[in-house]
């Protein structure tokens, strides 16, 4: 991800993942599943991962949500696929730090940095983190 | 002639409040209303000048609390036209409805009975009845909505049968804002031998409600949706029904005497239902809110909101990117979506223009099966909103397709 990414590119990436979400499908029984919803918003998303020998060999999701929740979860699935559990945890940690305006390592986030402005719309932080929070829970449960 | 722009000066939230660099346009009044200084000051006056408990003290300021507290009960009674002893203070409409479900329905219904509701009710007028049905195995029946989403007399008649003992309906529904003629409904429901429980959360703040004239059996409403404080509400019940009702809570202030052998003497209604120290500041604030609304006049409030709503609908209907779901509803509630945009994204875009609306299923989760959409945006008006605010809202709606602007501008 080039450092010079501009606003127009960020918008395009979000819209692309919203209108054409990657890995939006239902995994079979071999996947671990976490259901994420909230009483204060209307996103309802299932996050799924297939983990073999400490590696996330596949990551997918399904459900309904706003542009921010769908696009961020879609980007997350691409980002985490093929990573080890500890690599995934590091990515999640840095992503959440970015969202909450704390120091973070942009290098590990790749496309996910398009959500760096989420704090402008504080009510949507839960949308931009629904997939990442779900995956964090899922991985914790797998330990 | 009421000068509504002048009234805005009474509301601190309407004087210079900025949201996302724009003057706040508050269109979430169906969730809660803003509060005028008159209400805020009345609560502060209680805390600053006569802070004591009610129904207990033997000293002057405690006596004053009793007088002011009961005075508000009298005000509520006059406001909805009932006797003071028929006014129970609660924490809000949800608690009021739960009290009827648990205190009346649970005690007086059997497995053979039926409670009628609709798909358009708020969770507060659904889940308490589900709880009753779960406990005594009675039936929950549904009055069909018509194609627009209204509850009609014809469909009420179709749903009524000899088993129906309670009909519980919102006078104005919270997502689509359609209203029913509670007087006409009460007549038919009583002919069937049932009682009529009215959820007035979305009606009492906006129009004159006369419980005696309408002959309804219970009415539940909240103070915070009518310029009053949060945490205070009312349950009206016909006195003979309140008398048959069990108190949900027992404790201090609601008994006359008791001994450890099990003898208990309860107070008569309404005190029977007010166990523990009450939300005294809330009651005082509610009294100030009623004074405030009555000074404007409920008929003027209703008329003003109709004008605002009609203006908003006429402007929105000229936009081809907007779907309005309830153009013909009587209240100030507008349920809509921007075409091809998820409701929450629309709400976020409007936030970026300083406009407060609510996206979601608004607690009426089952209604979405009827509306055939995952979610809607709800803009809800009150008398202090202006035509200029509607213009700003409509301009923001025009940009609905560019909802990511919210994050980048």
Coordinates of C-alpha atoms in Angstrom, one line a residue:
Chain A
X1 CA 0.0 0.0 0.0
X2 CA 1.6 3.3 -1.1
X3 CA 1.9 5.9 1.6
X4 CA 0.6 8.5 -1.0
X5 CA -2.9 6.9 -1.1
X6 CA -5.3 9.7 -1.6
X7 CA -8.8 10.3 -0.6
X8 CA -10.3 9.4 -3.9
X9 CA -8.5 6.0 -3.9
X10 CA -9.7 5.4 -0.3
X11 CA -13.3 6.0 -1.3
X12 CA -13.0 3.8 -4.3
X13 CA -11.5 0.9 -2.2
X14 CA -14.4 1.2 0.3
X15 CA -17.0 1.3 -2.4
X16 CA -15.4 -1.6 -4.2
X17 CA -15.4 -3.8 -1.1
X18 CA -19.0 -2.7 -0.2
X19 CA -20.4 -3.4 -3.7
X20 CA -18.3 -6.4 -4.4
X21 CA -17.4 -7.9 -1.0
X22 CA -14.7 -10.5 -1.0
X23 CA -15.2 -13.9 0.7
X24 CA -18.8 -13.2 1.5
X25 CA -20.1 -16.7 1.8
X26 CA -21.0 -19.3 4.4
X27 CA -18.3 -21.7 5.5
X28 CA -19.2 -25.3 6.4
X29 CA -19.0 -27.0 9.7
X30 CA -15.2 -27.1 9.6
X31 CA -15.2 -23.3 10.2
X32 CA -15.2 -21.5 13.5
X33 CA -18.1 -19.0 13.6
X34 CA -18.8 -15.9 15.6
X35 CA -22.0 -13.9 15.3
X36 CA -21.7 -10.2 15.8
X37 CA -24.6 -7.8 16.3
X38 CA -25.3 -4.8 18.5
X39 CA -28.4 -3.4 20.2
X40 CA -27.3 0.1 19.1
X41 CA -26.8 -0.6 15.4
X42 CA -28.3 -2.8 12.8
X43 CA -25.3 -4.7 11.5
X44 CA -25.6 -8.5 11.9
X45 CA -22.5 -10.3 10.7
X46 CA -21.2 -13.8 10.9
X47 CA -17.4 -14.0 10.8
X48 CA -15.9 -17.4 10.0
X49 CA -12.4 -18.8 9.9
X50 CA -11.0 -22.3 9.0
X51 CA -7.9 -22.8 11.1
X52 CA -5.4 -25.6 10.5
X53 CA -2.1 -26.0 12.3
X54 CA -2.3 -22.4 13.7
X55 CA -2.9 -20.9 10.2
X56 CA -6.1 -19.2 9.0
X57 CA -6.4 -21.2 5.8
X58 CA -9.7 -19.5 5.0
X59 CA -11.6 -16.5 6.3
X60 CA -15.2 -15.6 5.2
X61 CA -18.3 -13.7 6.4
X62 CA -22.0 -13.3 5.7
X63 CA -24.8 -11.1 7.0
X64 CA -26.3 -7.6 6.6
X65 CA -24.6 -4.3 7.4
X66 CA -23.8 -0.8 6.3
X67 CA -21.1 0.1 3.8
X68 CA -18.5 0.5 6.5
X69 CA -19.1 -2.8 8.2
X70 CA -19.3 -4.8 5.0
X71 CA -16.3 -3.2 3.4
X72 CA -14.1 -3.4 6.5
X73 CA -15.0 -7.0 7.1
X74 CA -14.4 -7.8 3.4
X75 CA -10.9 -6.2 3.6
X76 CA -10.2 -8.1 6.8
X77 CA -10.9 -11.5 5.2
X78 CA -8.4 -10.8 2.5
X79 CA -5.9 -9.4 5.0
X80 CA -6.0 -12.4 7.4
X81 CA -6.3 -15.3 5.0
X82 CA -3.1 -17.4 5.1
X83 CA -1.7 -15.7 8.2
X84 CA -0.7 -17.4 11.4
X85 CA -2.9 -16.8 14.5
X86 CA -0.2 -14.5 16.0
X87 CA 0.2 -12.5 12.7
X88 CA -3.6 -12.1 12.6
X89 CA -3.7 -10.9 16.1
X90 CA -1.0 -8.4 15.4
X91 CA -3.0 -7.0 12.4
X92 CA -6.2 -6.8 14.4
X93 CA -4.3 -5.0 17.3
X94 CA -2.9 -2.4 14.9
X95 CA -6.2 -2.0 13.1
X96 CA -8.1 -1.3 16.3
X97 CA -5.3 1.1 17.4
X98 CA -5.8 3.0 14.1
X99 CA -9.5 3.2 14.5
X100 CA -9.2 4.5 18.1
X101 CA -6.6 7.1 17.0
X102 CA -3.7 5.4 18.8
X103 CA -0.2 4.8 17.4
X104 CA -0.2 1.9 14.9
X105 CA 1.9 0.2 12.3
X106 CA 0.4 1.1 8.9
X107 CA 2.6 -1.5 7.1
X108 CA 0.7 -4.5 8.4
X109 CA -2.7 -3.0 7.5
X110 CA -2.5 -2.7 3.8
X111 CA -5.9 -1.7 2.3
X112 CA -7.4 -1.5 5.7
X113 CA -5.9 1.9 6.3
X114 CA -8.8 3.3 4.2
X115 CA -10.7 3.3 7.5
X116 CA -8.3 5.7 9.2
X117 CA -11.0 8.5 9.2
X118 CA -13.7 6.5 11.0
X119 CA -13.3 8.5 14.2
X120 CA -14.8 11.4 12.3
X121 CA -18.1 9.5 12.6
X122 CA -17.7 8.1 16.0
X123 CA -21.1 6.4 15.9
X124 CA -19.7 4.2 13.1
X125 CA -16.6 2.9 15.0
X126 CA -18.6 -0.2 15.9
X127 CA -19.3 -0.8 12.2
X128 CA -15.7 -0.4 11.2
X129 CA -14.6 -2.9 13.9
X130 CA -17.4 -5.4 13.8
X131 CA -15.5 -7.9 11.7
X132 CA -12.1 -7.4 13.4
X133 CA -13.7 -7.6 16.9
X134 CA -15.5 -10.8 15.9
X135 CA -12.2 -12.3 14.6
X136 CA -10.4 -11.3 17.7
X137 CA -13.0 -13.2 19.8
X138 CA -12.9 -16.1 17.5
X139 CA -9.1 -16.4 17.7
X140 CA -9.2 -16.0 21.5
X141 CA -11.6 -18.9 21.7
X142 CA -9.3 -21.1 19.6
X143 CA -6.4 -20.8 21.9
Chain B
X1 CA -51.0 32.7 17.3
X2 CA -48.0 30.9 18.7
X3 CA -44.5 32.1 17.6
X4 CA -42.7 28.8 17.3
X5 CA -39.4 30.4 16.4
X6 CA -39.6 32.4 19.7
X7 CA -40.1 29.1 21.6
X8 CA -36.8 27.8 20.4
X9 CA -35.1 30.3 22.7
X10 CA -36.3 28.1 25.6
X11 CA -34.2 25.1 24.5
X12 CA -30.5 25.2 25.2
X13 CA -29.9 22.5 22.6
X14 CA -31.4 24.7 20.0
X15 CA -29.3 27.7 20.7
X16 CA -25.9 27.4 19.1
X17 CA -25.4 23.7 19.4
X18 CA -23.0 22.5 16.6
X19 CA -22.7 19.0 15.4
X20 CA -20.1 18.1 12.7
X21 CA -19.5 21.9 12.1
X22 CA -23.2 22.5 11.3
X23 CA -26.0 23.9 13.5
X24 CA -27.8 20.9 15.0
X25 CA -31.0 19.9 13.2
X26 CA -32.6 17.6 15.7
X27 CA -35.0 15.2 14.0
X28 CA -34.9 12.3 16.5
X29 CA -37.9 13.4 18.6
X30 CA -39.6 10.1 18.5
X31 CA -36.6 8.8 20.5
X32 CA -36.5 11.6 22.9
X33 CA -37.4 15.3 22.9
X34 CA -35.2 18.2 23.8
X35 CA -35.8 20.0 27.2
X36 CA -36.7 23.6 27.8
X37 CA -35.1 25.7 30.6
X38 CA -38.5 25.6 32.3
X39 CA -38.2 21.9 32.9
X40 CA -34.5 21.9 33.7
X41 CA -35.0 24.8 36.2
X42 CA -37.9 23.1 37.9
X43 CA -35.7 20.0 38.6
X44 CA -32.9 22.2 39.7
X45 CA -35.3 24.1 42.0
X46 CA -36.3 20.9 43.7
X47 CA -32.6 19.9 44.2
X48 CA -31.6 23.4 45.3
X49 CA -34.5 24.6 47.4
X50 CA -36.7 21.8 48.7
X51 CA -34.7 18.6 48.5
X52 CA -36.4 16.0 50.8
X53 CA -38.2 12.7 50.4
X54 CA -42.0 12.5 49.7
X55 CA -44.7 11.0 51.8
X56 CA -42.4 10.7 54.9
X57 CA -41.3 13.9 56.6
X58 CA -42.6 15.8 59.5
X59 CA -40.9 19.1 58.6
X60 CA -41.7 22.0 56.3
X61 CA -39.7 21.3 53.2
X62 CA -40.8 17.6 53.2
X63 CA -44.3 18.8 53.4
X64 CA -43.6 21.1 50.4
X65 CA -42.3 18.0 48.4
X66 CA -45.6 16.2 49.1
X67 CA -47.6 19.2 48.0
X68 CA -45.6 19.7 44.7
X69 CA -45.5 15.9 44.0
X70 CA -49.2 15.4 44.3
X71 CA -49.8 18.7 42.5
X72 CA -48.1 17.1 39.4
X73 CA -50.4 14.1 39.7
X74 CA -53.3 16.5 39.6
X75 CA -51.7 18.2 36.5
X76 CA -51.3 14.9 34.7
X77 CA -55.0 14.0 35.6
X78 CA -56.2 17.3 34.1
X79 CA -53.9 16.9 31.1
X80 CA -55.4 13.5 30.1
X81 CA -58.7 14.1 31.8
X82 CA -59.0 11.5 34.5
X83 CA -59.0 11.4 38.3
X84 CA -55.8 12.0 40.2
X85 CA -56.1 8.6 41.9
X86 CA -55.9 7.0 38.4
X87 CA -52.4 8.4 37.7
X88 CA -49.5 6.2 38.6
X89 CA -46.0 7.5 38.3
X90 CA -43.6 5.0 36.6
X91 CA -40.1 5.2 35.0
X92 CA -41.7 5.5 31.5
X93 CA -44.0 3.8 29.0
X94 CA -42.1 0.5 29.1
X95 CA -42.5 0.2 32.8
X96 CA -46.2 1.2 32.6
X97 CA -46.9 -1.5 30.0
X98 CA -45.0 -4.1 32.0
X99 CA -47.0 -3.2 35.1
X100 CA -50.3 -3.9 33.2
X101 CA -48.9 -7.1 31.7
X102 CA -47.6 -8.5 35.0
X103 CA -49.9 -6.9 37.5
X104 CA -53.2 -7.2 35.5
X105 CA -52.9 -9.7 32.7
X106 CA -50.9 -12.3 34.6
X107 CA -53.5 -12.2 37.5
X108 CA -56.7 -12.0 35.5
X109 CA -56.1 -14.1 32.3
X110 CA -56.0 -17.8 31.8
X111 CA -54.6 -20.2 29.1
X112 CA -58.0 -20.0 27.3
X113 CA -57.6 -16.2 26.8
X114 CA -56.1 -14.2 24.0
X115 CA -54.2 -10.9 23.8
X116 CA -54.3 -8.9 20.6
X117 CA -51.5 -6.8 19.3
X118 CA -50.1 -5.9 15.8
X119 CA -46.9 -6.2 13.8
X120 CA -46.3 -2.5 14.1
X121 CA -46.0 -2.3 17.9
X122 CA -42.8 -1.2 19.7
X123 CA -41.0 -3.9 21.6
X124 CA -42.3 -2.4 24.9
X125 CA -45.9 -3.3 23.7
X126 CA -44.9 -6.8 22.5
X127 CA -42.4 -8.4 24.8
X128 CA -44.4 -7.9 28.1
X129 CA -47.3 -9.7 26.5
X130 CA -45.0 -12.5 25.2
X131 CA -43.8 -12.9 28.8
X132 CA -47.4 -13.2 30.0
X133 CA -48.1 -15.8 27.3
X134 CA -45.0 -17.7 28.3
X135 CA -46.2 -17.9 31.9
X136 CA -49.9 -18.6 31.6
X137 CA -49.9 -20.1 28.1
X138 CA -52.5 -17.7 26.7
X139 CA -52.6 -16.8 23.0
X140 CA -51.0 -13.8 21.4
X141 CA -53.1 -12.8 18.3
X142 CA -52.4 -10.2 15.7
X143 CA -54.6 -7.7 14.0
X144 CA -53.6 -7.6 10.3
X145 CA -52.2 -4.3 9.0
X146 CA -53.6 -3.0 5.8
X147 CA -51.4 -2.5 2.7
X148 CA -50.2 0.9 3.9
X149 CA -49.4 -0.5 7.4
X150 CA -52.4 0.9 9.2
X151 CA -54.6 -0.8 11.8
X152 CA -58.2 -0.5 10.6
X153 CA -61.5 -1.0 12.4
X154 CA -62.4 -3.7 9.9
X155 CA -59.3 -5.7 10.7
X156 CA -59.8 -5.2 14.4
X157 CA -63.3 -6.7 14.1
X158 CA -61.9 -9.6 12.1
X159 CA -59.3 -10.4 14.8
X160 CA -61.7 -10.1 17.8
X161 CA -63.3 -13.2 19.2
X162 CA -64.8 -14.3 22.5
X163 CA -61.3 -15.4 23.8
X164 CA -59.8 -11.9 23.5
X165 CA -59.5 -10.3 26.9
X166 CA -56.9 -7.6 26.2
X167 CA -56.2 -5.5 23.1
X168 CA -52.9 -3.5 23.3
X169 CA -52.2 -0.9 20.6
X170 CA -50.1 2.1 20.0
X171 CA -52.2 5.2 19.4
X172 CA -49.5 6.4 17.0
X173 CA -47.0 3.7 15.8
X174 CA -43.3 4.5 16.2
X175 CA -41.9 3.5 12.8
X176 CA -44.7 4.6 10.4
X177 CA -46.5 7.0 12.6
X178 CA -50.1 6.0 11.7
X179 CA -52.7 6.9 14.3
X180 CA -55.9 5.1 15.3
X181 CA -59.2 6.5 16.6
X182 CA -58.9 5.2 20.1
X183 CA -62.5 6.1 21.0
X184 CA -63.9 4.1 18.1
X185 CA -61.5 1.2 18.9
X186 CA -62.5 1.3 22.6
X187 CA -66.2 1.0 21.8
X188 CA -65.7 -2.1 19.7
X189 CA -63.2 -3.7 22.0
X190 CA -65.5 -3.2 25.0
X191 CA -68.4 -4.7 23.0
X192 CA -66.2 -7.8 22.8
X193 CA -65.8 -7.8 26.6
X194 CA -62.0 -7.0 26.4
X195 CA -60.0 -4.1 27.9
X196 CA -58.1 -1.7 25.8
X197 CA -54.5 -0.9 26.7
X198 CA -53.1 2.1 24.8
X199 CA -49.4 2.8 24.2
X200 CA -49.4 6.6 24.1
X201 CA -45.6 7.1 23.9
X202 CA -45.8 8.6 20.4
X203 CA -49.2 10.3 20.8
X204 CA -49.5 12.0 24.2
X205 CA -46.6 14.4 23.5
X206 CA -48.1 15.5 20.2
X207 CA -51.9 15.7 20.6
X208 CA -54.7 16.1 23.1
X209 CA -55.5 12.7 24.6
X210 CA -58.7 12.5 26.6
X211 CA -58.9 9.1 28.4
X212 CA -62.4 9.6 29.7
X213 CA -63.9 10.7 26.4
X214 CA -62.1 7.8 24.6
X215 CA -63.1 5.4 27.4
X216 CA -59.8 3.6 27.2
X217 CA -58.8 1.3 30.1
X218 CA -55.0 1.9 30.4
X219 CA -52.7 4.5 28.9
X220 CA -48.9 4.4 29.1
X221 CA -46.6 7.3 28.2
X222 CA -43.1 8.7 28.9
X223 CA -42.1 12.1 30.1
X224 CA -38.9 12.4 28.1
X225 CA -40.7 12.4 24.7
X226 CA -42.8 15.4 25.8
X227 CA -40.1 17.9 26.9
X228 CA -39.9 16.2 30.3
X229 CA -37.0 14.5 32.0
X230 CA -35.9 10.9 31.3
X231 CA -36.8 8.2 33.9
X232 CA -40.4 9.4 34.5
X233 CA -43.6 8.2 32.9
X234 CA -47.2 7.6 33.7
X235 CA -49.6 4.7 33.8
X236 CA -53.3 5.8 33.7
X237 CA -55.7 3.1 34.6
X238 CA -59.5 3.1 35.3
X239 CA -59.6 3.0 39.1
X240 CA -61.5 -0.3 39.4
X241 CA -58.9 -1.9 37.2
X242 CA -56.0 -0.5 39.1
X243 CA -57.7 -1.8 42.2
X244 CA -57.7 -5.3 40.7
X245 CA -54.0 -5.0 39.7
X246 CA -51.2 -6.5 41.7
X247 CA -48.2 -4.3 42.4
X248 CA -45.0 -5.3 40.5
X249 CA -42.9 -3.9 43.3
X250 CA -43.4 -4.0 47.0
X251 CA -41.6 -2.0 49.6
X252 CA -41.5 1.3 51.3
X253 CA -44.3 3.8 50.9
X254 CA -46.8 1.3 49.3
X255 CA -48.0 -0.5 52.5
X256 CA -50.1 0.8 55.3
X257 CA -48.8 -1.6 57.9
X258 CA -47.4 -5.1 58.1
X259 CA -46.1 -7.5 60.7
X260 CA -43.7 -10.5 60.5
X261 CA -46.6 -13.0 60.8
X262 CA -47.4 -12.1 57.1
X263 CA -50.2 -9.6 57.6
X264 CA -49.7 -6.9 55.0
X265 CA -52.0 -3.9 54.3
X266 CA -51.4 -2.2 51.0
X267 CA -52.0 1.4 50.2
X268 CA -54.9 2.1 47.7
X269 CA -53.9 3.0 44.1
X270 CA -52.0 4.9 43.0
X271 CA -49.6 4.7 46.0
X272 CA -49.9 0.9 45.9
X273 CA -47.8 1.0 42.8
X274 CA -45.1 3.5 43.9
X275 CA -42.8 1.5 46.1
X276 CA -39.6 3.0 47.2
X277 CA -38.4 6.5 46.9
X278 CA -39.8 7.9 43.7
X279 CA -38.1 9.9 40.9
X280 CA -39.2 13.1 42.6
X281 CA -37.1 15.5 40.5
X282 CA -38.5 13.7 37.4
X283 CA -42.1 14.2 38.6
X284 CA -41.4 17.9 39.2
X285 CA -39.9 18.2 35.8
X286 CA -42.8 16.3 34.2
X287 CA -45.1 18.9 35.8
X288 CA -43.2 21.7 34.3
X289 CA -43.2 20.0 30.9
X290 CA -47.0 19.7 31.0
X291 CA -47.3 23.3 31.9
X292 CA -45.1 24.2 29.0
X293 CA -47.0 22.1 26.5
X294 CA -50.4 23.3 27.7
X295 CA -49.3 26.9 27.4
X296 CA -48.6 26.3 23.7
X297 CA -51.7 24.3 23.4
X298 CA -51.8 20.6 22.3
X299 CA -54.0 21.5 19.3
X300 CA -51.4 24.1 18.2
X301 CA -48.7 21.5 18.6
X302 CA -50.6 19.0 16.5
X303 CA -51.3 21.5 13.8
X304 CA -47.7 22.8 13.7
X305 CA -46.3 19.2 13.3
X306 CA -48.8 18.5 10.5
X307 CA -47.6 21.5 8.6
X308 CA -44.0 20.6 9.1
X309 CA -44.6 17.0 8.0
X310 CA -46.6 18.0 4.9
X311 CA -43.8 20.4 3.9
X312 CA -41.1 17.8 4.4
X313 CA -43.1 15.2 2.4
X314 CA -43.8 17.6 -0.5
X315 CA -40.1 18.4 -0.7
X316 CA -38.9 14.8 -0.3
X317 CA -41.3 13.5 -2.9
X318 CA -39.7 15.8 -5.5
X319 CA -36.4 13.9 -5.1
X320 CA -36.1 10.7 -7.2
X321 CA -33.5 9.2 -4.9
X322 CA -35.7 9.0 -1.9
X323 CA -38.3 6.3 -1.0
X324 CA -40.8 7.5 1.7
X325 CA -42.7 4.6 3.3
X326 CA -45.4 6.6 5.1
X327 CA -46.3 9.7 3.2
X328 CA -49.9 9.7 4.3
X329 CA -49.4 9.1 8.1
X330 CA -50.8 11.7 10.4
X331 CA -47.8 12.2 12.8
X332 CA -44.5 13.9 12.4
X333 CA -42.7 10.7 11.7
X334 CA -41.1 10.2 8.3
X335 CA -39.8 6.7 7.5
X336 CA -37.6 6.7 4.4
X337 CA -34.5 5.4 2.6
X338 CA -32.1 6.8 0.0
X339 CA -32.3 4.4 -3.0
X340 CA -29.6 1.7 -2.9
X341 CA -28.1 3.1 0.3
X342 CA -28.2 1.2 3.6
X343 CA -30.1 3.2 6.3
X344 CA -27.2 3.5 8.6
X345 CA -25.0 5.0 5.9
X346 CA -27.7 7.6 5.2
X347 CA -27.9 8.4 8.9
X348 CA -24.1 8.9 9.0
X349 CA -24.2 11.2 6.0
X350 CA -26.9 13.2 7.6
X351 CA -24.9 13.4 10.8
X352 CA -22.0 14.9 8.8
X353 CA -24.5 17.7 7.9
X354 CA -25.5 18.2 11.5
X355 CA -28.8 16.4 11.1
X356 CA -29.8 13.9 13.8
X357 CA -32.0 11.0 12.6
X358 CA -32.2 7.4 13.5
X359 CA -31.5 4.4 11.4
X360 CA -32.6 0.9 12.1
X361 CA -35.6 -1.2 12.9
X362 CA -36.5 1.1 15.8
X363 CA -37.3 -1.7 18.1
X364 CA -40.2 -2.7 15.9
X365 CA -38.2 -5.6 14.6
X366 CA -41.1 -7.6 13.3
X367 CA -42.3 -4.8 11.1
X368 CA -39.5 -5.3 8.7
X369 CA -41.1 -8.5 7.6
X370 CA -44.0 -6.3 6.5
X371 CA -42.0 -3.4 5.1
X372 CA -39.7 -5.7 3.2
X373 CA -36.5 -3.8 3.9
X374 CA -33.7 -4.5 6.2
X375 CA -33.8 -1.0 7.7
X376 CA -35.3 2.4 7.4
X377 CA -34.2 5.9 8.4
X378 CA -36.6 7.8 10.7
X379 CA -36.8 11.5 10.8
X380 CA -39.2 12.6 13.6
X381 CA -40.4 16.2 14.1
X382 CA -41.6 18.2 17.0
X383 CA -43.2 21.6 17.3
X384 CA -39.8 23.4 17.7
X385 CA -38.5 22.2 14.4
X386 CA -38.6 24.7 11.5
X387 CA -39.2 24.8 7.8
X388 CA -35.6 26.0 7.4
X389 CA -34.3 22.8 9.2
X390 CA -36.4 20.7 6.8
X391 CA -34.7 22.5 3.9
X392 CA -31.3 21.7 5.3
X393 CA -32.3 18.1 5.8
X394 CA -33.7 17.8 2.3
X395 CA -30.5 19.3 0.8
X396 CA -28.5 16.7 2.8
X397 CA -30.7 13.9 1.5
X398 CA -30.0 15.0 -2.1
X399 CA -26.4 14.0 -1.5
X400 CA -27.5 10.6 -0.2
X401 CA -25.5 8.7 -2.9
X402 CA -22.3 10.3 -1.7
X403 CA -22.5 8.9 1.7
X404 CA -18.8 8.3 2.1
X405 CA -18.4 12.1 2.2
X406 CA -19.2 11.7 5.9
X407 CA -15.7 10.3 6.3
X408 CA -13.7 12.4 4.0
X409 CA -15.0 16.0 4.2

